[in-house]
Short mmCIF file of C-alpha atoms in Angstrom, two decimals:
data_model
loop_
_atom_site.label_atom_id
_atom_site.label_comp_id
_atom_site.label_asym_id
_atom_site.label_seq_id
_atom_site.Cartn_x
_atom_site.Cartn_y
_atom_site.Cartn_z
CA MET V 1 -5.97 -60.89 1.26
CA LYS V 2 -8.43 -60.62 -1.62
CA LYS V 3 -9.67 -63.86 -3.06
CA ILE V 4 -8.64 -64.28 -6.66
CA LYS V 5 -11.12 -66.29 -8.64
CA VAL V 6 -9.76 -68.30 -11.55
CA LEU V 7 -11.96 -67.89 -14.59
CA GLY V 8 -12.44 -70.44 -17.36
CA LYS V 9 8.44 -36.73 -24.20
CA PHE V 10 10.90 -38.86 -21.87
CA VAL V 11 14.33 -39.95 -23.21
CA VAL V 12 15.98 -43.28 -22.62
CA VAL V 13 18.31 -42.71 -19.69
CA SER V 14 20.84 -45.48 -20.23
CA LEU V 15 22.59 -47.55 -22.86
CA LEU V 16 20.86 -50.59 -21.38
CA GLY V 17 17.49 -49.05 -22.16
CA ILE V 18 18.49 -48.56 -25.78
CA LEU V 19 19.77 -52.10 -26.10
CA LEU V 20 16.56 -53.53 -24.68
CA LEU V 21 14.61 -51.86 -27.44
CA SER V 22 16.51 -53.88 -30.03
CA CYS V 23 14.46 -57.04 -29.96
CA GLY V 24 16.81 -58.73 -32.40
CA THR V 25 19.75 -58.84 -30.04
CA GLU V 26 20.66 -61.93 -28.07
CA GLN V 27 20.39 -60.02 -24.83
CA SER V 28 16.76 -59.04 -25.43
CA LYS V 29 15.77 -62.68 -25.87
CA ASN V 30 16.65 -63.28 -22.23
CA VAL V 31 14.77 -60.26 -20.90
CA LYS V 32 11.76 -61.19 -18.78
CA GLU V 33 9.20 -58.62 -19.84
CA ILE V 34 5.57 -57.87 -19.10
CA LYS V 35 3.80 -56.17 -21.99
CA THR V 36 0.42 -54.67 -21.23
CA THR V 37 -1.77 -51.63 -21.99
CA MET V 38 -3.53 -48.75 -20.32
CA SER V 39 -6.48 -46.91 -21.85
CA MET V 40 -5.32 -43.35 -21.09
CA ASP V 41 -1.89 -41.78 -20.97
CA ILE V 42 -0.42 -41.13 -17.54
CA ASP V 43 -1.45 -37.69 -16.33
CA SER V 44 1.91 -36.79 -14.78
CA LEU V 45 5.39 -38.08 -14.00
CA ASN V 46 5.30 -35.85 -10.93
CA PRO V 47 4.00 -37.97 -8.04
CA TYR V 48 2.37 -34.93 -6.43
CA LYS V 49 0.31 -34.16 -9.54
CA ILE V 50 -1.01 -37.67 -10.22
CA VAL V 51 -4.82 -37.70 -10.28
CA SER V 52 -5.98 -40.68 -12.33
CA SER V 53 -6.17 -44.17 -10.87
CA GLY V 54 -4.62 -45.56 -14.06
CA THR V 55 -1.47 -43.53 -13.49
CA GLU V 56 -1.34 -44.44 -9.82
CA GLU V 57 -1.68 -48.11 -10.73
CA ILE V 58 1.59 -47.95 -12.67
CA MET V 59 3.62 -45.34 -10.79
CA LEU V 60 3.32 -47.06 -7.39
CA ASN V 61 6.03 -49.31 -8.83
CA VAL V 62 8.30 -46.28 -9.21
CA TYR V 63 7.55 -44.23 -6.12
CA GLU V 64 7.33 -45.28 -2.48
CA GLY V 65 6.07 -43.41 0.56
CA LEU V 66 6.76 -43.83 4.24
CA PHE V 67 4.17 -46.61 3.89
CA MET V 68 2.95 -48.80 1.06
CA PRO V 69 -0.30 -50.78 0.76
CA SER V 70 -0.53 -54.52 1.30
CA VAL V 71 -2.86 -56.89 -0.54
CA ASP V 72 -5.03 -56.92 2.60
CA GLY V 73 -5.43 -53.15 2.64
CA GLU V 74 -3.07 -52.62 5.56
CA LEU V 75 -0.21 -50.10 5.64
CA ILE V 76 3.30 -51.56 5.50
CA PRO V 77 6.20 -49.44 6.83
CA THR V 78 8.47 -48.89 3.84
CA ILE V 79 10.76 -45.88 3.83
CA ALA V 80 9.72 -45.58 7.46
CA GLU V 81 11.25 -48.58 9.19
CA ASN V 82 8.96 -48.07 12.18
CA TYR V 83 7.00 -45.31 13.90
CA ARG V 84 5.26 -44.31 17.11
CA ILE V 85 2.29 -42.06 17.91
CA SER V 86 1.83 -39.95 21.02
CA GLU V 87 -1.10 -40.73 23.35
CA ASP V 88 -2.98 -37.62 22.24
CA GLY V 89 -2.64 -38.70 18.57
CA LYS V 90 -0.98 -35.44 17.52
CA ARG V 91 2.69 -36.46 17.19
CA TYR V 92 4.09 -39.04 14.78
CA ILE V 93 7.77 -39.97 14.97
CA PHE V 94 9.20 -41.99 12.09
CA LYS V 95 12.51 -43.82 11.99
CA ILE V 96 13.83 -43.72 8.42
CA ARG V 97 15.14 -46.96 6.99
CA LYS V 98 18.86 -47.01 6.17
CA GLY V 99 20.38 -48.32 2.93
CA ILE V 100 17.74 -46.95 0.56
CA LYS V 101 18.90 -45.54 -2.78
CA PHE V 102 17.07 -43.36 -5.27
CA HIS V 103 16.98 -44.31 -8.95
CA ASN V 104 19.76 -41.77 -9.62
CA GLY V 105 22.04 -43.75 -7.29
CA ASN V 106 22.02 -41.23 -4.44
CA PRO V 107 21.25 -42.45 -0.91
CA LEU V 108 17.99 -41.39 0.73
CA ASP V 109 18.34 -39.45 3.96
CA VAL V 110 16.06 -37.73 6.45
CA LYS V 111 16.40 -34.38 4.61
CA ASP V 112 14.80 -35.94 1.53
CA VAL V 113 11.90 -37.02 3.72
CA GLU V 114 11.62 -33.52 5.19
CA PHE V 115 11.66 -31.96 1.71
CA SER V 116 9.01 -34.38 0.41
CA LEU V 117 6.68 -33.82 3.38
CA ASN V 118 7.02 -30.05 3.00
CA ARG V 119 6.29 -30.31 -0.73
CA MET V 120 3.24 -32.55 -0.40
CA SER V 121 1.83 -30.49 2.48
CA GLY V 122 2.32 -27.19 0.65
CA ARG V 123 4.59 -25.83 3.36
CA ASP V 124 7.09 -24.79 0.66
CA GLY V 125 4.45 -22.83 -1.25
CA SER V 126 3.40 -25.70 -3.55
CA PRO V 127 -0.22 -26.87 -3.81
CA THR V 128 -1.24 -29.32 -1.09
CA VAL V 129 -1.61 -32.82 -2.55
CA SER V 130 -4.26 -33.89 -0.02
CA ALA V 131 -6.52 -32.10 2.41
CA LEU V 132 -5.15 -34.39 5.13
CA PHE V 133 -1.84 -32.52 4.96
CA ASN V 134 -3.61 -29.35 6.06
CA GLU V 135 -3.70 -30.95 9.52
CA ILE V 136 0.09 -30.59 9.88
CA GLU V 137 1.30 -27.98 12.37
CA ASP V 138 5.01 -28.74 12.20
CA ILE V 139 7.62 -31.02 10.60
CA ARG V 140 10.87 -31.42 12.51
CA ILE V 141 14.04 -33.49 12.03
CA ILE V 142 14.93 -35.11 15.36
CA SER V 143 18.11 -36.95 14.36
CA GLU V 144 19.92 -38.29 11.30
CA ASP V 145 17.30 -41.03 10.97
CA GLU V 146 14.20 -39.68 12.75
CA ILE V 147 11.59 -37.11 11.80
CA GLU V 148 8.51 -35.86 13.63
CA ILE V 149 5.18 -34.67 12.27
CA LYS V 150 3.00 -32.67 14.64
CA LEU V 151 -0.71 -32.33 13.83
CA ILE V 152 -3.02 -29.48 14.82
CA LYS V 153 -5.43 -32.10 16.19
CA ALA V 154 -5.64 -35.88 16.28
CA ASP V 155 -6.68 -37.40 12.97
CA SER V 156 -6.99 -41.17 12.53
CA ALA V 157 -7.11 -40.77 8.74
CA PHE V 158 -3.84 -38.85 8.47
CA ILE V 159 -1.48 -41.83 8.36
CA TYR V 160 -3.13 -43.09 5.15
CA ALA V 161 -1.83 -39.99 3.34
CA LEU V 162 1.75 -41.11 3.93
CA THR V 163 1.79 -43.47 0.96
CA LYS V 164 2.65 -40.35 -1.07
CA ALA V 165 6.10 -40.48 -2.67
CA ILE V 166 9.37 -39.59 -1.00
CA VAL V 167 11.62 -37.98 -3.62
CA PRO V 168 15.19 -36.57 -3.60
CA ASP V 169 15.47 -32.92 -2.62
CA GLU V 170 18.05 -32.32 -5.38
CA ASN V 171 15.33 -33.08 -7.95
CA ALA V 172 12.98 -30.40 -6.61
CA GLU V 173 12.85 -28.37 -9.84
CA ASN V 174 12.55 -31.36 -12.20
CA LEU V 175 9.74 -33.50 -10.78
CA ASP V 176 7.59 -33.01 -13.89
CA GLU V 177 10.27 -34.25 -16.30
CA ASN V 178 12.56 -36.51 -14.30
CA PRO V 179 10.80 -39.21 -12.24
CA ILE V 180 13.14 -40.38 -9.49
CA GLY V 181 11.82 -42.62 -6.75
CA THR V 182 12.95 -45.54 -4.65
CA GLY V 183 10.67 -48.27 -5.99
CA PRO V 184 11.60 -51.64 -7.54
CA PHE V 185 11.24 -50.15 -11.03
CA LYS V 186 12.48 -46.93 -12.63
CA VAL V 187 11.10 -45.17 -15.70
CA SER V 188 13.48 -45.86 -18.59
CA ARG V 189 11.36 -44.42 -21.39
CA TYR V 190 8.21 -42.37 -21.78
CA ASP V 191 6.72 -41.51 -25.18
CA ARG V 192 3.65 -39.37 -24.65
CA GLU V 193 0.41 -41.08 -25.70
CA GLN V 194 2.42 -44.09 -26.90
CA GLN V 195 4.13 -45.99 -24.10
CA VAL V 196 5.69 -46.06 -20.67
CA VAL V 197 8.65 -48.40 -20.12
CA LEU V 198 9.79 -49.45 -16.66
CA GLU V 199 13.13 -51.12 -15.97
CA LYS V 200 14.11 -53.18 -12.94
CA PHE V 201 16.06 -51.17 -10.35
CA ASP V 202 19.00 -53.37 -9.40
CA ASP V 203 19.85 -51.30 -6.30
CA TYR V 204 16.38 -51.59 -4.80
CA TRP V 205 16.61 -51.83 -1.00
CA GLY V 206 13.94 -54.52 -0.61
CA VAL V 207 13.03 -57.73 -2.42
CA LYS V 208 14.03 -57.09 -6.01
CA ALA V 209 11.66 -57.51 -8.94
CA ASN V 210 11.45 -60.92 -10.59
CA ILE V 211 11.13 -59.45 -14.08
CA ASP V 212 13.45 -57.09 -15.97
CA LYS V 213 11.10 -54.81 -17.82
CA VAL V 214 7.50 -53.63 -18.11
CA THR V 215 6.18 -52.03 -21.29
CA ILE V 216 2.80 -50.32 -21.02
CA LEU V 217 1.30 -49.31 -24.36
CA ILE V 218 -1.25 -46.48 -24.44
CA VAL V 219 -4.26 -48.04 -26.21
CA PRO V 220 -7.52 -46.07 -25.81
CA ASN V 221 -9.65 -48.60 -27.68
CA ALA V 222 -10.57 -51.66 -25.60
CA GLU V 223 -11.12 -53.87 -28.65
CA THR V 224 -7.67 -53.00 -30.00
CA ALA V 225 -6.11 -53.90 -26.66
CA PHE V 226 -7.99 -57.20 -26.60
CA LEU V 227 -6.76 -58.09 -30.10
CA LYS V 228 -3.18 -57.29 -29.05
CA LEU V 229 -3.55 -59.90 -26.30
CA LEU V 230 -4.93 -62.51 -28.67
CA SER V 231 -2.15 -61.88 -31.19
CA GLY V 232 0.60 -62.12 -28.57
CA GLU V 233 1.72 -58.51 -28.95
CA ILE V 234 1.08 -58.12 -25.23
CA ASN V 235 1.08 -60.86 -22.58
CA MET V 236 -1.13 -59.28 -19.92
CA LEU V 237 -4.38 -57.31 -19.99
CA SER V 238 -6.55 -55.95 -17.19
CA ARG V 239 -10.24 -55.00 -17.27
CA ILE V 240 -11.36 -57.80 -19.54
CA ASP V 241 -15.02 -57.73 -20.56
CA SER V 242 -16.59 -60.75 -18.84
CA LYS V 243 -18.44 -61.56 -22.07
CA ARG V 244 -15.10 -62.19 -23.82
CA ILE V 245 -13.72 -64.78 -21.39
CA ASN V 246 -14.71 -67.68 -23.65
CA GLU V 247 -12.25 -66.32 -26.24
CA LEU V 248 -9.34 -66.62 -23.80
CA GLU V 249 -9.10 -70.35 -23.20
CA ASN V 250 -5.37 -70.27 -23.97
CA PHE V 251 -4.71 -67.69 -21.25
CA LYS V 252 -4.78 -67.62 -17.48
CA ASN V 253 -7.78 -65.58 -16.34
CA VAL V 254 -8.34 -64.37 -12.77
CA SER V 255 -10.78 -62.00 -11.11
CA ALA V 256 -11.36 -60.36 -7.74
CA PRO V 257 -13.36 -57.47 -6.28
CA GLN V 258 -11.68 -54.14 -6.98
CA ASN V 259 -12.97 -52.14 -4.01
CA THR V 260 -15.15 -50.04 -6.28
CA VAL V 261 -18.76 -49.24 -5.44
CA GLN V 262 -21.19 -48.86 -8.33
CA ILE V 263 -24.05 -46.67 -7.19
CA PHE V 264 -27.43 -45.62 -8.51
CA ALA V 265 -27.36 -42.13 -7.03
CA LEU V 266 -30.56 -40.20 -6.39
CA ASN V 267 -30.31 -36.47 -5.74
CA ASN V 268 -31.66 -36.20 -2.18
CA ASN V 269 -32.33 -32.49 -2.71
CA VAL V 270 -34.59 -32.94 -5.76
CA LYS V 271 -38.24 -33.97 -5.62
CA PRO V 272 -39.39 -36.69 -5.26
CA PHE V 273 -36.04 -38.12 -4.09
CA ASP V 274 -36.11 -35.90 -1.02
CA ASP V 275 -38.70 -38.43 0.22
CA ILE V 276 -37.04 -41.50 1.75
CA ARG V 277 -40.03 -43.62 0.77
CA VAL V 278 -39.35 -43.00 -2.91
CA ARG V 279 -35.68 -43.86 -2.59
CA LYS V 280 -36.52 -47.06 -0.73
CA ALA V 281 -39.20 -47.99 -3.25
CA LEU V 282 -36.77 -47.81 -6.15
CA ASN V 283 -34.26 -49.92 -4.25
CA MET V 284 -36.93 -52.53 -3.46
CA ALA V 285 -37.95 -52.70 -7.11
CA LEU V 286 -34.48 -53.65 -8.32
CA ASN V 287 -33.16 -57.15 -8.88
CA LYS V 288 -29.45 -56.61 -8.30
CA ASP V 289 -28.59 -60.24 -9.03
CA GLU V 290 -30.11 -59.84 -12.49
CA ILE V 291 -28.12 -56.65 -13.06
CA ILE V 292 -24.85 -58.30 -12.02
CA SER V 293 -25.53 -61.33 -14.19
CA ALA V 294 -26.44 -59.32 -17.28
CA VAL V 295 -23.82 -56.58 -17.05
CA VAL V 296 -20.71 -58.37 -15.75
CA GLY V 297 -21.57 -62.03 -16.29
CA GLY V 298 -22.07 -62.58 -12.57
CA ASN V 299 -18.58 -61.30 -11.73
CA GLY V 300 -19.59 -58.81 -9.08
CA ILE V 301 -20.44 -58.61 -5.38
CA LYS V 302 -23.87 -57.29 -4.45
CA LEU V 303 -23.76 -54.29 -2.12
CA GLU V 304 -26.04 -52.54 0.36
CA THR V 305 -23.77 -49.69 1.44
CA ASN V 306 -20.93 -47.54 0.12
CA MET V 307 -18.21 -49.98 1.12
CA SER V 308 -17.03 -53.19 -0.48
CA PRO V 309 -16.54 -56.38 1.58
CA VAL V 310 -12.90 -56.07 0.51
CA MET V 311 -12.73 -53.64 3.45
CA LYS V 312 -13.69 -56.49 5.75
CA LYS V 313 -12.58 -54.78 8.95
CA TYR V 314 -15.06 -51.95 8.47
CA CYS V 315 -17.78 -53.20 6.11
CA ILE V 316 -21.12 -54.24 7.62
CA GLU V 317 -22.72 -57.51 6.59
CA ASN V 318 -25.47 -57.56 4.00
CA ILE V 319 -28.94 -58.22 5.37
CA GLY V 320 -29.93 -59.92 2.13
CA GLU V 321 -32.12 -57.41 0.28
CA LYS V 322 -34.53 -58.97 -2.19
CA GLN V 323 -36.70 -57.54 -4.93
CA ASP V 324 -40.16 -56.63 -3.59
CA ILE V 325 -42.44 -55.21 -6.28
CA ASP V 326 -45.55 -55.05 -4.10
CA GLY V 327 -43.66 -53.32 -1.30
CA ALA V 328 -42.21 -50.83 -3.75
CA ARG V 329 -45.66 -50.01 -5.18
CA LYS V 330 -47.02 -49.51 -1.66
CA LEU V 331 -44.29 -47.01 -0.74
CA LEU V 332 -44.78 -45.05 -3.96
CA LYS V 333 -48.51 -44.87 -3.32
CA GLU V 334 -47.97 -43.69 0.28
CA SER V 335 -45.64 -40.97 -0.96
CA GLY V 336 -48.07 -39.85 -3.68
CA ASN V 337 -45.62 -40.65 -6.45
CA LEU V 338 -47.34 -43.25 -8.60
CA ASN V 339 -46.45 -43.09 -12.32
CA LEU V 340 -43.14 -41.48 -11.51
CA SER V 341 -40.87 -40.27 -14.33
CA PHE V 342 -37.24 -39.14 -14.13
CA THR V 343 -33.92 -39.06 -16.05
CA ILE V 344 -30.69 -40.91 -15.33
CA ARG V 345 -27.63 -38.98 -16.50
CA VAL V 346 -24.83 -41.46 -17.12
CA PRO V 347 -21.26 -41.00 -18.44
CA SER V 348 -21.10 -42.35 -21.99
CA ASN V 349 -17.51 -43.60 -21.74
CA TYR V 350 -18.44 -46.26 -19.18
CA PRO V 351 -20.40 -49.11 -20.85
CA LEU V 352 -20.76 -50.75 -17.42
CA HIS V 353 -22.83 -47.84 -16.14
CA VAL V 354 -24.76 -47.30 -19.39
CA ASN V 355 -25.74 -50.99 -19.50
CA THR V 356 -26.73 -50.90 -15.83
CA ALA V 357 -28.95 -47.87 -16.49
CA GLN V 358 -30.72 -49.70 -19.29
CA ILE V 359 -31.50 -52.71 -17.10
CA ILE V 360 -32.66 -50.51 -14.22
CA ALA V 361 -35.00 -48.69 -16.61
CA GLU V 362 -36.54 -52.01 -17.64
CA GLN V 363 -36.89 -53.27 -14.07
CA LEU V 364 -38.58 -50.07 -12.87
CA LYS V 365 -41.28 -50.47 -15.51
CA LYS V 366 -42.68 -53.16 -13.19
CA ILE V 367 -43.71 -50.43 -10.75
CA ASP V 368 -44.85 -48.08 -13.56
CA VAL V 369 -41.84 -45.82 -13.28
CA ASP V 370 -40.72 -44.25 -16.55
CA VAL V 371 -36.95 -43.80 -16.78
CA LYS V 372 -35.20 -41.82 -19.48
CA ILE V 373 -31.46 -42.28 -20.01
CA GLU V 374 -29.24 -39.35 -21.00
CA THR V 375 -25.66 -40.27 -21.89
CA ILE V 376 -23.21 -37.43 -21.41
CA GLU V 377 -19.47 -36.88 -21.84
CA TRP V 378 -17.28 -37.61 -18.82
CA THR V 379 -16.18 -33.97 -18.55
CA THR V 380 -19.83 -32.92 -18.55
CA TRP V 381 -20.63 -35.46 -15.86
CA LEU V 382 -17.81 -34.13 -13.69
CA SER V 383 -18.83 -30.50 -14.09
CA GLU V 384 -22.61 -30.76 -14.03
CA VAL V 385 -23.36 -33.87 -11.94
CA TYR V 386 -20.39 -34.32 -9.62
CA SER V 387 -19.54 -30.66 -9.06
CA GLY V 388 -22.75 -28.88 -10.07
CA ARG V 389 -25.23 -31.44 -8.66
CA LYS V 390 -27.52 -30.78 -11.64
CA TYR V 391 -29.25 -34.13 -12.00
CA GLU V 392 -32.11 -36.29 -10.77
CA ALA V 393 -30.34 -39.64 -10.90
CA THR V 394 -27.02 -40.99 -12.12
CA ILE V 395 -24.96 -44.17 -12.16
CA VAL V 396 -21.24 -44.15 -11.52
CA GLY V 397 -18.49 -46.09 -9.79
CA LEU V 398 -16.77 -44.66 -6.72
CA SER V 399 -13.24 -45.97 -6.32
CA GLY V 400 -12.24 -47.44 -2.99
CA LYS V 401 -9.52 -46.19 -0.70
CA LEU V 402 -7.33 -47.76 1.97
CA ASP V 403 -8.71 -45.21 4.41
CA PRO V 404 -12.40 -45.80 5.33
CA TYR V 405 -12.76 -42.12 6.21
CA SER V 406 -12.04 -41.14 2.60
CA ILE V 407 -14.87 -43.44 1.52
CA LEU V 408 -17.52 -42.45 4.07
CA ARG V 409 -16.84 -38.70 4.27
CA ARG V 410 -18.44 -38.45 0.82
CA TYR V 411 -21.83 -38.37 2.57
CA THR V 412 -21.03 -35.79 5.26
CA SER V 413 -23.11 -32.64 4.90
CA ASN V 414 -20.13 -30.27 4.70
CA TYR V 415 -18.13 -32.28 2.15
CA LYS V 416 -17.85 -30.30 -1.10
CA ASN V 417 -18.29 -33.38 -3.31
CA ASN V 418 -21.35 -34.78 -1.51
CA PHE V 419 -23.19 -34.77 -4.82
CA PHE V 420 -25.92 -36.98 -3.30
CA ASN V 421 -26.99 -33.99 -1.18
CA PHE V 422 -27.40 -36.41 1.71
CA VAL V 423 -27.69 -34.72 5.11
CA ASP V 424 -27.84 -36.51 8.45
CA ARG V 425 -26.60 -34.99 11.70
CA GLU V 426 -25.95 -38.33 13.43
CA TYR V 427 -23.95 -39.52 10.44
CA ASP V 428 -21.79 -36.38 10.50
CA LEU V 429 -21.05 -36.81 14.22
CA LEU V 430 -20.08 -40.48 13.81
CA ILE V 431 -17.64 -39.72 11.02
CA GLU V 432 -16.08 -36.75 12.82
CA GLU V 433 -15.66 -38.68 16.07
CA ALA V 434 -14.01 -41.59 14.23
CA LYS V 435 -11.62 -39.18 12.54
CA GLN V 436 -10.52 -37.53 15.79
CA THR V 437 -10.10 -40.57 18.04
CA THR V 438 -7.04 -42.79 18.40
CA GLN V 439 -9.08 -45.76 19.70
CA ASP V 440 -9.45 -48.38 17.00
CA GLU V 441 -12.59 -49.94 18.48
CA ILE V 442 -14.41 -46.58 18.32
CA ILE V 443 -13.27 -46.03 14.74
CA VAL V 444 -14.60 -49.43 13.62
CA GLU V 445 -17.85 -49.09 15.56
CA ASN V 446 -18.58 -45.61 14.24
CA TYR V 447 -17.89 -46.50 10.62
CA LYS V 448 -20.21 -49.49 10.84
CA LYS V 449 -22.98 -47.41 12.43
CA ALA V 450 -22.51 -44.82 9.68
CA GLN V 451 -22.99 -47.47 7.01
CA GLU V 452 -26.19 -48.64 8.69
CA ILE V 453 -27.48 -45.08 8.40
CA LEU V 454 -26.63 -45.02 4.69
CA ARG V 455 -28.58 -48.24 4.22
CA GLU V 456 -31.53 -47.25 6.43
CA LYS V 457 -31.86 -43.71 5.01
CA GLN V 458 -31.17 -45.01 1.48
CA ALA V 459 -28.65 -42.24 0.82
CA ALA V 460 -28.11 -43.90 -2.56
CA ILE V 461 -28.83 -47.30 -4.09
CA TYR V 462 -25.77 -49.52 -3.98
CA ILE V 463 -25.47 -52.05 -6.81
CA MET V 464 -22.16 -53.93 -6.79
CA ASP V 465 -18.42 -54.07 -6.59
CA PRO V 466 -17.67 -55.25 -10.14
CA GLU V 467 -14.85 -57.78 -10.19
CA LEU V 468 -11.77 -56.85 -12.16
CA ILE V 469 -10.80 -59.55 -14.65
CA THR V 470 -7.17 -59.86 -15.70
CA SER V 471 -5.84 -62.21 -18.37
CA PHE V 472 -2.22 -63.15 -19.01
CA ASP V 473 0.09 -65.68 -20.62
CA LYS V 474 0.07 -69.00 -18.79
CA LYS V 475 3.81 -68.68 -18.10
CA ILE V 476 3.11 -65.68 -15.88
CA SER V 477 2.50 -66.12 -12.14
CA GLY V 478 2.60 -64.12 -8.92
CA PHE V 479 -0.05 -61.58 -9.88
CA GLU V 480 -2.05 -60.21 -6.93
CA TYR V 481 -5.01 -57.86 -6.57
CA TYR V 482 -4.89 -54.87 -4.23
CA PRO V 483 -7.84 -52.94 -2.75
CA LEU V 484 -6.73 -49.83 -4.66
CA PRO V 485 -5.38 -49.20 -8.17
CA TYR V 486 -1.97 -50.91 -8.07
CA ILE V 487 -0.37 -53.60 -10.22
CA ASN V 488 2.64 -54.80 -8.25
CA PHE V 489 4.87 -55.81 -11.15
CA ALA V 490 7.74 -56.66 -8.79
CA LYS V 491 5.96 -59.77 -7.57
CA ILE V 492 5.15 -61.11 -11.02
CA LYS V 493 7.21 -63.99 -12.36
CA ILE V 494 7.63 -65.40 -15.85
CA GLY V 495 8.39 -69.06 -16.48
CA GLU V 496 9.20 -69.93 -12.88
#
């Protein structure tokens, strides 16, 4: 479990939903409600079209897969009551839990599971929601409560894809407009670019939610959202600026790592960053503690590889890198790159990364490196840096996943989004072997060796996992952090 550090156009679907909007009624006074914000509107009500982490964070309360994530990053059987895997790792047989109802009141059955798997894998002609589903050779109903998935070849990462939503087959043509899942909350109202309202699902099969309602206001401006918290218009706010904590003495404030890796990426295919000595020199010249202190008020975990310690089963231990100006100068001299000059392209909508770039530029002056900072729009960053690989250096945060393969494959030479242009044959073999084996000890060993290669070859410079700070009314309890974007509203309590 993560350590939490305490810091000093959708129509209302029921009469109940309409009544809850009337705050003057007696009934509404007894409603236990979380009011919070998100910075961008949800990108889709359709679970198979969700892209943004902000949408996923909310809609995991509405939709459930065969598995759901735990606070420790493990997979918990959910719609699948249990499962077994064949010795060759190619066949998965799932027993479907009985007594589950969809939000429309209909019972879930194995045909709904079959439909959902066919939809998410593109076997019904729809776009595949994840490359992992391309590994499926066959989907077959075995009995009224069992279904089998046969893979083309063994794939240890495949099971992590099964957190994708199971939906009712009768809603096949209305997934974009009518969100029906099995989760502890259902969508009762959605006003585009204004709000999303979730309502407790009384027929939920598992432990029912402790609160009745969640209202998420769409507030793009962070300062506006902060003022709504101070005024009491909302009672919970995530992603608090660490520099504003002293203004929140009357609130409960907690923080924890968010399984995000902030990297100072150097294009390995552009001179002089094709020289490992230059990449190592820049890393040696940085004072990461100073960066973390200045940018996030010390609320971050220093990193040496592209995996956060939140993934404790797979993450290697830090060796304790320290700033070494003389060593950095020596490596630059050996490589013939004294008086180096380059540009960091950084997305302008992320103050965290812009501020980090500014501090890095100052620190690198100590080894006579001249850094220019170019702030660009997020869409430009995606098209030119991430997809086009047109850059010398950049700073960005890479979100974590439950599946370590999804994190580490980013550096494999044949991965289309390997924007680092990192190439290492041994690394590729380690990742591929881990993906194809069913032996857990080999998977763990290979992923740790792969991280050592990233650190030794300085594929990128790893700065920190910035802690996510959340503030809420002191009457609220039960909030937990997950190693992926997910606010589990069902566990939150008010006044208990």
